[in-house]
Short mmCIF file of C-alpha atoms in Angstrom, two decimals:
data_model
loop_
_atom_site.label_atom_id
_atom_site.label_comp_id
_atom_site.label_asym_id
_atom_site.label_seq_id
_atom_site.Cartn_x
_atom_site.Cartn_y
_atom_site.Cartn_z
CA MET I 874 3.55 1.54 2.74
CA LYS I 875 6.49 1.00 5.07
CA LEU I 876 7.69 -2.15 3.26
CA TRP I 877 7.25 -0.67 -0.22
CA GLY I 878 9.01 2.47 0.92
CA ARG I 879 12.06 0.57 2.16
CA ILE I 880 12.22 -1.49 -1.02
CA LEU I 881 11.93 1.53 -3.31
CA TRP I 882 14.45 3.52 -1.33
CA THR I 883 16.91 0.66 -1.69
CA LEU I 884 16.33 0.60 -5.44
CA LEU I 885 16.67 4.36 -5.81
CA CYS I 886 19.94 4.35 -3.86
CA GLY I 887 21.35 1.34 -5.69
CA PRO I 888 22.63 -1.96 -4.26
CA GLY I 889 24.34 -1.57 -0.93
CA GLY I 890 23.00 1.97 -0.60
CA ARG I 891 21.44 1.21 2.79
CA ARG I 892 22.36 -1.20 5.51
CA GLY I 893 19.63 -3.57 6.53
CA ALA I 894 17.96 -3.51 3.13
CA PRO I 895 14.76 -5.58 3.14
CA GLN I 896 14.84 -9.05 1.71
CA GLY I 897 12.03 -11.14 0.28
CA TRP I 898 9.83 -11.31 -2.75
CA GLY I 899 10.00 -7.57 -3.41
CA LEU I 900 13.69 -7.51 -4.18
CA ASN I 901 13.57 -10.90 -5.81
CA SER I 902 10.79 -9.63 -8.02
CA TRP I 903 12.93 -6.67 -9.03
CA LYS I 904 15.85 -8.93 -9.87
CA SER I 905 13.62 -11.17 -11.97
CA HIS I 906 12.43 -8.20 -14.02
CA SER I 907 15.64 -6.21 -14.40
CA SER I 908 19.36 -6.44 -13.99
CA LEU I 909 20.01 -2.70 -14.18
CA PRO I 910 22.81 -1.79 -11.76
CA GLY I 911 23.33 1.36 -9.73
CA MET I 912 20.99 4.25 -9.05
CA LEU I 913 17.63 4.26 -10.83
CA SER I 914 15.45 7.19 -11.80
CA ALA I 915 12.10 7.62 -10.07
CA THR I 916 10.33 7.27 -13.43
CA ARG I 917 11.90 3.91 -14.10
CA VAL I 918 11.10 2.69 -10.58
CA VAL I 919 7.46 3.75 -11.02
CA ARG I 920 7.29 1.98 -14.37
CA HIS I 921 8.76 -1.21 -12.94
CA TRP I 922 6.58 -1.36 -9.84
CA THR I 923 3.47 -0.57 -11.85
CA GLN I 924 4.19 -3.74 -13.82
CA VAL I 925 4.86 -5.75 -10.66
CA PHE I 926 1.67 -4.51 -8.98
CA GLU I 927 -0.39 -5.26 -12.09
CA GLU I 928 1.01 -8.81 -12.25
CA ARG I 929 0.11 -9.37 -8.61
CA GLY I 930 -3.40 -7.98 -8.95
CA ILE I 931 -2.84 -4.91 -6.77
CA PRO I 932 -5.47 -2.25 -7.64
CA GLU I 933 -4.54 1.20 -8.99
CA ALA I 934 -1.07 -0.08 -9.82
CA GLN I 935 0.36 3.07 -11.41
CA GLU I 936 -1.23 5.47 -8.93
CA SER I 937 0.03 3.36 -6.01
CA SER I 938 3.55 3.25 -7.47
CA GLU I 939 3.63 7.00 -8.03
CA TYR I 940 2.34 7.70 -4.51
CA ILE I 941 4.90 5.42 -2.86
CA VAL I 942 7.83 6.82 -4.84
CA ALA I 943 6.69 10.36 -4.02
CA HIS I 944 6.49 9.38 -0.34
CA VAL I 945 10.00 7.89 -0.38
CA LEU I 946 11.44 10.99 -2.07
CA GLY I 947 9.73 13.32 0.41
CA ALA I 948 7.23 14.81 -2.00
CA LYS I 949 4.21 16.59 -0.57
CA THR I 950 1.11 14.48 0.02
CA GLU I 951 -2.22 15.79 -1.19
CA LEU I 952 -3.33 16.70 2.34
CA VAL I 953 -0.13 18.62 3.02
CA GLU I 954 -0.37 20.31 -0.40
CA TRP I 955 -3.86 21.58 0.41
CA VAL I 956 -2.80 22.90 3.82
CA LEU I 957 0.10 24.75 2.20
CA GLU I 958 -2.27 26.36 -0.27
CA GLU I 959 -4.51 27.47 2.59
CA VAL I 960 -1.62 29.09 4.43
CA VAL I 961 -0.53 30.96 1.31
CA GLN I 962 -4.06 32.34 0.90
CA ARG I 963 -4.27 33.56 4.50
CA PRO I 964 -3.92 37.25 5.38
CA PRO I 965 -0.30 38.40 4.87
CA ALA I 966 -0.14 39.81 8.39
CA LEU I 967 -0.77 36.39 9.91
CA VAL I 968 1.89 34.65 7.84
CA ALA I 969 4.46 37.43 8.18
CA GLN I 970 4.03 37.93 11.90
CA SER I 971 4.95 34.57 13.36
CA GLY I 972 3.59 32.01 10.96
CA PRO I 973 0.58 29.76 11.50
CA LEU I 974 0.23 27.60 14.57
CA ILE I 975 -0.86 24.13 13.47
CA LEU I 976 -2.24 21.27 15.54
CA GLU I 977 -1.72 17.80 14.12
CA VAL I 978 -3.83 15.02 15.61
CA GLY I 979 -1.88 11.97 14.55
CA CYS I 980 -1.87 8.21 14.51
CA GLY I 981 1.62 7.51 13.30
CA SER I 982 4.99 9.23 13.18
CA GLY I 983 4.09 12.91 13.00
CA ALA I 984 4.85 12.86 9.27
CA ILE I 985 2.35 15.61 8.45
CA ALA I 986 3.68 17.89 11.18
CA LEU I 987 7.30 17.46 10.12
CA SER I 988 6.48 17.92 6.45
CA LEU I 989 4.64 21.17 7.16
CA LEU I 990 7.47 22.43 9.36
CA SER I 991 10.04 21.73 6.66
CA GLN I 992 8.01 23.58 4.03
CA LEU I 993 6.71 26.46 6.15
CA PRO I 994 9.80 28.04 7.75
CA GLN I 995 7.74 30.34 10.00
CA SER I 996 5.19 27.78 11.16
CA ARG I 997 4.93 26.11 14.55
CA VAL I 998 3.24 22.80 15.23
CA ILE I 999 1.65 21.02 18.17
CA ALA I 1000 1.66 17.29 17.43
CA VAL I 1001 -0.45 14.98 19.58
CA ASP I 1002 -0.69 11.20 19.50
CA LYS I 1003 -1.94 8.72 22.07
CA GLU I 1004 0.77 6.15 21.25
CA GLU I 1005 3.99 6.71 23.19
CA ALA I 1006 5.97 4.97 20.43
CA ALA I 1007 4.65 7.48 17.88
CA VAL I 1008 5.48 10.38 20.18
CA SER I 1009 9.04 9.09 20.63
CA LEU I 1010 9.49 8.57 16.90
CA THR I 1011 8.24 12.09 16.15
CA ARG I 1012 10.71 13.52 18.68
CA GLU I 1013 13.56 11.56 17.12
CA ASN I 1014 12.63 12.68 13.62
CA ALA I 1015 12.22 16.30 14.69
CA GLN I 1016 15.71 16.28 16.24
CA ARG I 1017 17.20 14.58 13.19
CA LEU I 1018 15.67 17.26 10.95
CA GLN I 1019 16.61 20.02 13.45
CA LEU I 1020 12.98 21.08 13.83
CA GLN I 1021 12.63 20.44 17.56
CA GLU I 1022 12.53 24.13 18.44
CA ARG I 1023 9.34 24.66 16.43
CA ILE I 1024 7.29 21.65 17.52
CA ARG I 1025 5.56 20.62 20.73
CA ILE I 1026 4.96 16.87 20.88
CA LEU I 1027 2.40 15.69 23.42
CA PRO I 1028 1.18 12.19 24.35
CA LEU I 1029 -2.58 12.74 24.36
CA ASP I 1030 -5.69 10.72 23.57
CA VAL I 1031 -8.18 13.07 21.89
CA THR I 1032 -11.03 10.75 22.86
CA SER I 1033 -10.38 11.23 26.59
CA GLU I 1034 -12.63 13.52 28.58
CA GLY I 1035 -11.26 17.00 29.09
CA CYS I 1036 -8.25 16.41 26.83
CA TRP I 1037 -8.69 19.91 25.39
CA THR I 1038 -7.55 21.44 28.69
CA HIS I 1039 -4.04 20.09 28.03
CA LEU I 1040 -3.92 21.93 24.70
CA LEU I 1041 -5.43 25.27 25.72
CA PRO I 1042 -2.12 26.72 27.00
CA TRP I 1043 -0.62 26.27 23.52
CA GLY I 1044 -3.51 27.84 21.58
CA PRO I 1045 -5.38 29.27 19.92
CA VAL I 1046 -4.33 27.46 16.76
CA ASP I 1047 -4.87 28.46 13.14
CA LEU I 1048 -5.18 25.00 11.62
CA VAL I 1049 -6.00 21.48 12.79
CA VAL I 1050 -4.72 18.75 10.46
CA SER I 1051 -5.25 15.02 10.76
CA ASN I 1052 -5.16 11.76 8.86
CA PRO I 1053 -7.28 9.91 11.45
CA PRO I 1054 -8.49 6.31 11.49
CA TYR I 1055 -11.40 6.43 9.02
CA VAL I 1056 -11.94 2.90 7.68
CA PHE I 1057 -15.45 1.57 8.35
CA HIS I 1058 -15.15 -1.31 10.81
CA LYS I 1059 -17.06 -3.63 8.48
CA ASP I 1060 -14.45 -2.94 5.78
CA MET I 1061 -11.43 -3.86 7.90
CA GLY I 1062 -11.62 -7.48 6.77
CA GLN I 1063 -11.48 -6.38 3.13
CA LEU I 1064 -8.20 -4.48 3.38
CA ALA I 1065 -5.42 -5.57 1.05
CA PRO I 1066 -3.05 -8.16 2.55
CA GLU I 1067 -0.06 -5.82 2.33
CA ILE I 1068 -1.94 -3.27 4.47
CA CYS I 1069 -2.94 -5.82 7.11
CA SER I 1070 0.61 -7.16 7.29
CA TYR I 1071 2.54 -3.93 7.58
CA GLU I 1072 0.23 -1.19 8.87
CA ASP I 1073 -1.05 -0.52 12.39
CA LEU I 1074 -4.71 -1.55 12.21
CA VAL I 1075 -5.58 0.60 15.24
CA ALA I 1076 -4.58 3.62 13.14
CA LEU I 1077 -7.04 2.54 10.42
CA ASP I 1078 -10.22 1.35 12.15
CA GLY I 1079 -12.58 4.31 12.53
CA GLY I 1080 -15.48 2.44 14.08
CA GLU I 1081 -18.90 1.55 12.70
CA GLU I 1082 -19.04 4.38 10.15
CA GLY I 1083 -15.39 5.37 10.28
CA MET I 1084 -16.36 8.49 12.23
CA ASP I 1085 -15.27 7.71 15.80
CA ILE I 1086 -12.07 9.78 15.84
CA ILE I 1087 -13.32 12.26 13.25
CA THR I 1088 -16.21 13.36 15.49
CA HIS I 1089 -13.86 13.67 18.48
CA ILE I 1090 -11.58 15.95 16.46
CA LEU I 1091 -14.50 18.05 15.25
CA THR I 1092 -15.82 18.37 18.81
CA LEU I 1093 -12.40 19.29 20.18
CA ALA I 1094 -11.33 21.75 17.47
CA PRO I 1095 -13.69 24.70 18.17
CA ARG I 1096 -12.25 25.07 21.67
CA LEU I 1097 -8.76 25.47 20.23
CA LEU I 1098 -9.19 27.21 16.87
CA ASN I 1099 -9.00 30.94 16.39
CA ALA I 1100 -12.06 32.83 15.13
CA SER I 1101 -11.72 31.68 11.51
CA GLY I 1102 -9.58 28.60 11.96
CA SER I 1103 -9.73 25.55 9.70
CA ILE I 1104 -9.70 21.76 10.02
CA PHE I 1105 -8.23 19.57 7.28
CA LEU I 1106 -9.00 15.85 7.32
CA GLU I 1107 -8.22 12.87 5.14
CA VAL I 1108 -11.32 10.64 5.06
CA ASP I 1109 -13.18 7.84 3.31
CA THR I 1110 -15.11 8.65 0.12
CA ARG I 1111 -18.41 8.25 2.03
CA HIS I 1112 -17.49 10.78 4.67
CA PRO I 1113 -18.15 14.12 2.96
CA GLU I 1114 -21.90 13.49 3.18
CA LEU I 1115 -21.70 11.92 6.64
CA VAL I 1116 -19.57 14.73 8.06
CA SER I 1117 -21.79 17.40 6.53
CA SER I 1118 -24.90 15.81 8.08
CA TRP I 1119 -23.18 15.41 11.44
CA LEU I 1120 -22.09 19.06 11.49
CA GLN I 1121 -25.62 20.18 10.68
CA SER I 1122 -26.79 18.23 13.72
CA ARG I 1123 -24.26 20.08 15.90
CA PRO I 1124 -24.81 23.81 15.27
CA ASP I 1125 -23.30 24.53 18.68
CA LEU I 1126 -19.85 23.75 17.23
CA HIS I 1127 -20.09 26.59 14.68
CA LEU I 1128 -18.31 24.49 12.06
CA SER I 1129 -19.12 24.18 8.37
CA LEU I 1130 -17.85 21.90 5.64
CA VAL I 1131 -16.60 24.44 3.10
CA ALA I 1132 -14.69 22.31 0.58
CA VAL I 1133 -14.09 18.73 -0.51
CA ARG I 1134 -10.99 17.80 -2.47
CA LYS I 1135 -10.44 14.71 -4.62
CA ASP I 1136 -7.39 12.47 -4.49
CA PHE I 1137 -5.21 11.55 -7.49
CA CYS I 1138 -7.78 8.90 -8.44
CA GLY I 1139 -10.62 11.42 -8.52
CA ARG I 1140 -12.23 10.29 -5.26
CA PRO I 1141 -13.52 12.77 -2.62
CA ARG I 1142 -11.02 12.15 0.16
CA PHE I 1143 -10.10 15.46 1.82
CA LEU I 1144 -12.30 17.82 3.82
CA HIS I 1145 -11.90 21.47 4.74
CA VAL I 1146 -14.06 22.40 7.72
CA GLN I 1147 -14.05 26.01 8.91
CA LYS I 1148 -15.04 27.68 12.13
CA SER I 1149 -17.43 30.61 12.02
CA ALA I 1150 -18.15 33.21 14.66
CA PRO I 1151 -20.99 32.31 17.09
#
């Protein structure tokens, strides 16, 4: 994602549009397919990279191209879109009063938190990540976007014992949002080469059934959520059934899987889990 994003951004901005533009087969491939100068439309970039991906055997070529271009241009991801819809449907008093308080459990750059802040002017976010580099990057991005007054960024490992005590002073929260590591460990060796080369594998490996971090989040959330708070997760297609079964085995958490949403390829990839009163 990071490499494709840099390449596509360079193409959208035109030659010389960014210093330090990436070199390699990506740009060479573009040059071999087109000599169009200057700024390119997103549609034309999608069309080109769909062809390149198809030639190189990359699955879901058009969908992947559309997703990457949308990411580069700052479009809402499906997870963020769903959270925004949930906020709109919440009681007017909650939204009008001070806006929702959102907890993002991250493994990256706080992208979800910053996207929600930019699109929900009254919202506030607590962003947690165990990687200091990710915490620093989120702080830098928040300052660059002038959102630092509405976000608390904490270095915290949600798998550590008693981690919830560090978050209690900031709660209760209305929403917990996360794109956690969810790849089944046995599937890690089958990831596409471009993912293995450019993505942080620690942020992908979810353990034996891809549930290691997911279950920690679900265990942590009830302590922090308000009476009818919600959890939104991006997961593997096998997880809706696994998460539903796991929640049924933990009635003490008072959590229920209330909705499953499909991605742009029609696969069940997003979960809405809601807290109910004891």
